[in-house]
Short mmCIF file of C-alpha atoms in Angstrom, two decimals:
data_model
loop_
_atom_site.label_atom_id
_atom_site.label_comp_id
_atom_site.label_asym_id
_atom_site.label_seq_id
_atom_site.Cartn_x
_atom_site.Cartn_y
_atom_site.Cartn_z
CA UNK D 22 56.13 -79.58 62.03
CA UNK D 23 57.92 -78.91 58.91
CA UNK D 24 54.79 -80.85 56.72
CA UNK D 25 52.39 -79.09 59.03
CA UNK D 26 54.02 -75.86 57.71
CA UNK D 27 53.57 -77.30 54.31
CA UNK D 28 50.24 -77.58 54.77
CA UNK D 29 49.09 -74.65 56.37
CA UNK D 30 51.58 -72.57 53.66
CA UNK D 31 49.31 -74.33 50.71
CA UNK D 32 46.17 -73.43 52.50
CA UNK D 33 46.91 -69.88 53.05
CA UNK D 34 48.29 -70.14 49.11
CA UNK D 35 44.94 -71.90 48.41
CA UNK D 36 43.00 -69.33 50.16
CA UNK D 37 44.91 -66.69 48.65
CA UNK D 38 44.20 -67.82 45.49
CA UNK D 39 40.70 -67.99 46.23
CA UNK D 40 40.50 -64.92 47.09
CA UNK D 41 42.59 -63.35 44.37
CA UNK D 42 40.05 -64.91 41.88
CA UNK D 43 36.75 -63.97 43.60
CA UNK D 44 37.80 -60.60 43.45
CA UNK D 45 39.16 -60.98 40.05
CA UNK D 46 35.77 -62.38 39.36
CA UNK D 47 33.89 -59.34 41.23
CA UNK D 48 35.91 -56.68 39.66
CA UNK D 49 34.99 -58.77 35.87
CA UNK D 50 31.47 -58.71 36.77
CA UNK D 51 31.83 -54.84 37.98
CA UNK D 52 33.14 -54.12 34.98
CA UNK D 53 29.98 -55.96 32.50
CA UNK D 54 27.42 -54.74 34.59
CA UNK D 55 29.32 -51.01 33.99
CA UNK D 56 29.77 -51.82 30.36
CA UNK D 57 25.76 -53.06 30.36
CA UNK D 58 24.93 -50.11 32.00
CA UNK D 59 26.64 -47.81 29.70
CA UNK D 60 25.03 -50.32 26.48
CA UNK D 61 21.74 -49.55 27.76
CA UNK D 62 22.33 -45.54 28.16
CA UNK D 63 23.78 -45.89 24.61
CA UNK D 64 20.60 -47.66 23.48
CA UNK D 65 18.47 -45.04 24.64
CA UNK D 66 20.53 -42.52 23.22
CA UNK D 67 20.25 -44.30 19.78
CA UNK D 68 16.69 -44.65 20.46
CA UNK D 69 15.73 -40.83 20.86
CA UNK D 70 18.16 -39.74 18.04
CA UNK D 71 16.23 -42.28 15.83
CA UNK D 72 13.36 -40.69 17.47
CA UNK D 73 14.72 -37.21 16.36
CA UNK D 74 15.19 -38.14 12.77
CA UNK D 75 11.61 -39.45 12.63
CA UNK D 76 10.32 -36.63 13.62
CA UNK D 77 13.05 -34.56 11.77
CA UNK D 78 12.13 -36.46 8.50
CA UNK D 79 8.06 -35.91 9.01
CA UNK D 80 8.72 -32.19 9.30
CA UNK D 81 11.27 -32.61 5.84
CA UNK D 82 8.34 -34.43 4.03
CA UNK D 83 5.77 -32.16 5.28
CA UNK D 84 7.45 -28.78 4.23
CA UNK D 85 8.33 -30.64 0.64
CA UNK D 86 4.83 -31.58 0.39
CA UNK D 87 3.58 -27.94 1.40
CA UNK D 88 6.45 -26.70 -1.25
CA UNK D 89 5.01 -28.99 -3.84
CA UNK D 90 1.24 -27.53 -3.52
CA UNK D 91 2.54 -24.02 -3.37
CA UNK D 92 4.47 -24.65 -6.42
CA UNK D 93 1.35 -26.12 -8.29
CA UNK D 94 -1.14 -23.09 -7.02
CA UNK D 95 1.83 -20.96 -8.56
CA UNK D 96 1.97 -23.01 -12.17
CA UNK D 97 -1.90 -23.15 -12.29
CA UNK D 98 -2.14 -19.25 -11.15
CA UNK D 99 0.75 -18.52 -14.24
CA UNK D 100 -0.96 -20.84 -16.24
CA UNK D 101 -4.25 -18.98 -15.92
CA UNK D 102 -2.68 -15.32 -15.70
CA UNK D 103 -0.90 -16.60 -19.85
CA UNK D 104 -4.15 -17.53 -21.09
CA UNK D 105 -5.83 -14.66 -19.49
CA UNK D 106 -3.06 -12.29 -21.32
CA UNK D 107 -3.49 -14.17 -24.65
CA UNK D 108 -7.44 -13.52 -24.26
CA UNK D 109 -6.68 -10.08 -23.75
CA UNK D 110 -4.66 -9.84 -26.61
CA UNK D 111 -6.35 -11.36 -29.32
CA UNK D 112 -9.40 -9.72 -27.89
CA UNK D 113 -7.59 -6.29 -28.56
CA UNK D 114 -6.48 -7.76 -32.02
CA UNK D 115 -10.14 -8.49 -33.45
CA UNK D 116 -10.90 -4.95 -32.04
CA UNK D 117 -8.34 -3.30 -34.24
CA UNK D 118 -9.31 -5.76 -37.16
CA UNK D 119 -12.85 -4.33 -36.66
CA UNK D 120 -12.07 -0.89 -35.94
CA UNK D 121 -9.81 -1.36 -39.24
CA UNK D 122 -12.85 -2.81 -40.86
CA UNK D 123 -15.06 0.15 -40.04
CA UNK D 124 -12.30 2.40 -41.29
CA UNK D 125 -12.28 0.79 -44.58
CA UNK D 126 -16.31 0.82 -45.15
CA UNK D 127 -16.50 4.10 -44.19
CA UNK D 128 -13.37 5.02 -46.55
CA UNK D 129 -14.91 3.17 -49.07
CA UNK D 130 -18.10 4.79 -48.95
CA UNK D 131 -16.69 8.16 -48.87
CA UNK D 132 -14.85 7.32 -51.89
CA UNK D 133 -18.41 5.93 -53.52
CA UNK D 134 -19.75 8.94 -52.13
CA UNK D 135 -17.04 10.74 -53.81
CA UNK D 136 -17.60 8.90 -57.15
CA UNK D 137 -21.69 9.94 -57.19
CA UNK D 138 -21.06 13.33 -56.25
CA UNK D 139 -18.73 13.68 -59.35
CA UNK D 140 -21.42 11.66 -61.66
CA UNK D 141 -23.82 13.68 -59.88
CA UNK D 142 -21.79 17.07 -60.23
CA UNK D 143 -21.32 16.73 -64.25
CA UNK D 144 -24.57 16.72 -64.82
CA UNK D 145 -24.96 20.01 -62.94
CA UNK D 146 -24.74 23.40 -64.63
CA UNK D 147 -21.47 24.20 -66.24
CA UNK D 148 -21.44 27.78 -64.23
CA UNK D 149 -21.80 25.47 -61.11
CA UNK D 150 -18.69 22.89 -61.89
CA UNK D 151 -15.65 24.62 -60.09
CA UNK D 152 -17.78 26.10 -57.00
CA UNK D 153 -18.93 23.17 -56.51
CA UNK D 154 -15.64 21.12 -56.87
CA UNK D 155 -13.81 23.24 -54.66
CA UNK D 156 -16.86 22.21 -51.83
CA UNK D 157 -16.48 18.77 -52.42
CA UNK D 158 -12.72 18.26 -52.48
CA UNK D 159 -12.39 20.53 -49.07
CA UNK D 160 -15.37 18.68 -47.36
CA UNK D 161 -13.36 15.18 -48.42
CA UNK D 162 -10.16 16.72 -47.50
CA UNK D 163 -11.64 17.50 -43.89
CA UNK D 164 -13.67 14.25 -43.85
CA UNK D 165 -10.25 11.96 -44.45
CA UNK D 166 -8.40 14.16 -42.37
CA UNK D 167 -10.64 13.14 -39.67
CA UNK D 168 -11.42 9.92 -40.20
CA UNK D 169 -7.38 9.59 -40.38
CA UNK D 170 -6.43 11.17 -37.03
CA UNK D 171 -9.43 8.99 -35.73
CA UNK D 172 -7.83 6.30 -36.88
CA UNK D 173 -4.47 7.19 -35.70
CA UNK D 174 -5.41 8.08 -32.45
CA UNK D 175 -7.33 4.37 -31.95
CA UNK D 176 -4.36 2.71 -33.36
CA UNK D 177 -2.13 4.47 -31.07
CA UNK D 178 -4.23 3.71 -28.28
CA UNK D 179 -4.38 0.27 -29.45
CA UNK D 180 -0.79 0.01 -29.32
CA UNK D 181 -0.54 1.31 -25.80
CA UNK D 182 -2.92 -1.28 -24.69
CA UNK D 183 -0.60 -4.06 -26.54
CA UNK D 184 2.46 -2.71 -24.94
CA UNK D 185 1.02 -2.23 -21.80
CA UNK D 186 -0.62 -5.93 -21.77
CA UNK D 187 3.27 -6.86 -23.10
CA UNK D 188 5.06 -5.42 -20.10
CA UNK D 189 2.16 -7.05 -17.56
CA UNK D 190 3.28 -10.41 -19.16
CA UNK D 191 6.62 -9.96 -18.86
CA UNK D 192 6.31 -8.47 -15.12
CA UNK D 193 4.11 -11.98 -14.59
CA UNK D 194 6.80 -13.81 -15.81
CA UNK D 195 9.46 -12.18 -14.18
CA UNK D 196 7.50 -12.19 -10.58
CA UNK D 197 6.86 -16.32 -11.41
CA UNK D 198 10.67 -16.78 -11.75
CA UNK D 199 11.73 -14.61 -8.97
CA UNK D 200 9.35 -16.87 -6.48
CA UNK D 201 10.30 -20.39 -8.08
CA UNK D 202 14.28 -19.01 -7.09
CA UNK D 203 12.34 -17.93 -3.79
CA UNK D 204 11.36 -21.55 -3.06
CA UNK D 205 13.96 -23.28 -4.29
CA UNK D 206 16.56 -21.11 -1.93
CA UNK D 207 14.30 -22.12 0.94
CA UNK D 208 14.17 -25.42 0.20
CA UNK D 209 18.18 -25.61 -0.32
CA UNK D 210 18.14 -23.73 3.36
CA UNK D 211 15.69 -26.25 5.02
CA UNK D 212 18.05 -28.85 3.73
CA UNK D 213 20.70 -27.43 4.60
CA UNK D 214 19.44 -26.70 8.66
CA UNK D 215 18.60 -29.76 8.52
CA UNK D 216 21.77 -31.78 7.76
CA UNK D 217 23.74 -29.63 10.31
CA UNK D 218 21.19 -30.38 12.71
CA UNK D 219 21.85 -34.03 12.06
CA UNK D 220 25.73 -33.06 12.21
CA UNK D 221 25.35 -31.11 15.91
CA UNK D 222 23.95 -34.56 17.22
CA UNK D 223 26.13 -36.60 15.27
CA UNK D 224 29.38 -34.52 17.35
CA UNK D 225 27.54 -33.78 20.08
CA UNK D 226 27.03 -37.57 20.72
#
């Protein structure tokens, strides 16, 4: 009796034991099929945030490309508006050089004129001399007095053109640096949206 007890006491120990391991065993395999489980949903997880930043860095190389061709249409518009202006101004430069040209033909002549009247006038009749001076020297007086205010009023005119063409230039220049800080603030924004977008995911992961 006493080695039946034995016996039957190691059986129910062996059985015990048995026991204790398969469930040891089912809770282990419980537990990697949970911790596969939760690999996999992690997986996933990784695989749509990469995903995300694909698609994330697409957009980011699309807008940088669009930036890019905007900024070139920009330089090649500036470009074109500069030599456009510097056209315009030595365009209004030979003008003046002409007009100034014209000026001094005509003044020249006048003063040629001026020269055969008196050749002209000392031959005359001696009675004749200081009527006839007085003529001549008002009629140049009025003729330079005109030709001068003509000439002042195209220089001035000339010079309101310059100053105007001037101010467009610098108004060009000051709308091409205004939009260059336009774009490169955007560009520092879309970066910036975009690495807190990457940081949201990041924490809400």
């Amino acid at each position: 009796n006493f080695q039946t007890n034995i016996l039957t006491e190691l059986k129910n120990w062996k059985l015990n034991l048995i026991q204790h391991h398969e469930l040891q065993m089912r809770q282990e395999k419980e537990k990697h099929a949970a911790s596969v489980k939760e690999l996999q949903n992690e997986v996933e997880n990784l695989k749509e945030l990469l995903h995300t930043y694909e698609i994330s860095i697409s957009r980011k190389d699309e807008v940088i490309t669009n930036l890019t061709q905007t900024l070139e249409k920009q330089k090649d518009r500036v470009e074109l508006m500069r030599t456009f202006t510097l056209w315009k101004i030595q365009h209004v430069k030979a003008r003046q050089e002409e007009y100034a040209i014209r000026m001094a033909d005509k003044h020249f002549q006048i003063v040629l004129m001026k020269k055969v009247w008196a050749a002209w006038r000392s031959l005359n009749e001696e009675r004749w001399k200081d009527k006839v001076a007085r003529a001549c020297q008002l009629r140049a007086a009025d003729v330079c007095v005109q030709l001068t205010n003509d000439y002042e009023a195209r220089i001035a005119e000339l010079t309101a053109t310059l100053e105007q063409t001037k101010a467009e230039i610098l108004r060009l220049r000051s709308e091409r640096d205004q939009y260059e800080d336009t774009m490169k603030k955007a560009f520092m924004r879309g970066v910036c949206a975009l690495n807190l977008e990457a940081m949201t995911m990041f924490q809400s992961k």
